C-alpha angles and dihedrals in degrees: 000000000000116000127179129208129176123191118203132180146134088298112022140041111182146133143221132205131206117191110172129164132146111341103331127078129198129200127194115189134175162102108303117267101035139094088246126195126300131225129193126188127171130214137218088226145010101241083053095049088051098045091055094045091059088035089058082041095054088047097046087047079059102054095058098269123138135214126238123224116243113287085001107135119229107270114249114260109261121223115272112223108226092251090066097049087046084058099044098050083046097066097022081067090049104050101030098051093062129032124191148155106276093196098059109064085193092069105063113093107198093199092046094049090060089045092062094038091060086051092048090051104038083072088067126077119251087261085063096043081047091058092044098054093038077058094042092063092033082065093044104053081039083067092051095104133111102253087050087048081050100049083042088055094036086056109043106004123116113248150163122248118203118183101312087338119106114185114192136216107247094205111126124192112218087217094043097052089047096055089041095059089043075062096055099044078055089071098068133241105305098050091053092050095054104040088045078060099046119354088211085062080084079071096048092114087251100093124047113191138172095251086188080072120050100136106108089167091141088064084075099061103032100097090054085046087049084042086055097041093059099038117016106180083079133118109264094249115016096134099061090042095052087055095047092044089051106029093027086166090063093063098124085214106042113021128108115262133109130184127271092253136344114284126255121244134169113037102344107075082057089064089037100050105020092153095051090047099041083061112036102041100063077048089049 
């Protein structure tokens, strides 16, 4: 059984081949366009060999990859506009410079992560480290909304609990929502695209985090450490001030943007997120 995949996005365009019948599998891999690299396993029996096959395609699925129709040609790779190379980059920074067991909550070290981050970044020019910090407050003014104030005042907020009733301090601090929404980009894209959906979807049972620890203020500054490590003739901070000289309305303290309404607080956010509540607060 022969079955064809091609992944395309800002960085890569490449295939991969399964051919698996009987006991043997063979894999093709490759960037598209060429003949690739070939990879042949034998099994001890046919129901094995088949099993481990669904089981790469499944993993492959997974990692963004789609199949081809029988007889259908790769499609050719589409242009790419800068500002999706600039996202891509972006997240593709965050995620692939630290790895860790999202289901251990345990397991994720804030300070390390922006360690490796800086080192991730120190291999790429200052127009890279440019493009990473202009997306950076693109994200974070992106943030800037009331359901992600809310989750911000249902995690870390003083409050009052009555019977099964929480009511929550609506007070929230400029500094501390911006580090707290540093915290969230840390977790990667697909975390950002599902809790700027619905912020209970932080309680979905996919993502596991030290609530105790939701400052990611280094994450402002990375790009400008990354900047040092790799020259470091440079001025300190020469690649924030280039963003704010260029894109002065992404300054995450002075630009112009406000959110779509004025956040809940008390009882309220109770009836609005019981879900959320119901599971953070015996945490809390």
């Amino acid at each position: 059984m022969k079955r064809r995949f091609v992944y395309q996005d800002a960085k890569s365009d490449k295939f991969w081949d399964i051919d698996f019948e009987g006991t043997t599998q063979m894999v093709v891999y490759g960037k598209t366009g060429t003949a690739g690299r070939e990879a042949v396993k034998e099994f001890p029996t046919a129901e094995e060999c088949t099993k481990e096959s669904e089981k790469l395609i499944l993993q492959k699925l997974k990692k963004g990859y789609t199949e081809l129709g029988k007889g259908e040609a790769a499609p050719e790779k589409r242009e790419y506009s800068e500002e999706e190379k600039a996202d891509f980059f972006f997240w593709e920074a965050i995620e692939k410079s630290y790895k860790y067991n999202k289901k251990d909550w345990k397991a994720y070290n804030l300070e390390e992560h922006i360690e490796k981050l800086t080192l991730f970044l120190s291999k790429y020019s200052e127009e890279r480290l440019i493009s990473f910090q202009k997306t950076l407050q693109q994200k974070l003014i992106s943030l800037y909304t009331a359901p992600i104030a809310e989750l911000y005042i249902i995690l870390g907020n003083e409050y009052e609990k009555e019977g099964d009733t929480y009511s929550f301090d609506g007070f929230i601090s400029d500094d501390g929502f911006l580090y707290f929404r540093c915290w969230l980009l840390l977790k990667g894209k697909e975390f950002y695209e599902d809790i700027t959906k619905d912020i209970e979807s932080f309680v979905s049972g996919k993502y596991h985090f030290d609530i105790g620890d939701t400052w990611g203020e280094d994450l402002l500054y990375v790009a400008d450490e990354a900047n040092i490590e790799a020259r470091p003739d440079s001025d300190e901070d020469i690649i924030r001030d280039t963003v704010y000289e260029k894109w002065p309305e992404l300054n995450y303290d002075f630009g112009e943007f406000s959110m779509e309404r004025e956040p809940k607080s008390g009882e309220e956010l109770q009836k609005m997120y019981p879900k959320l509540v119901a599971e953070i607060m015996p945490i809390r």
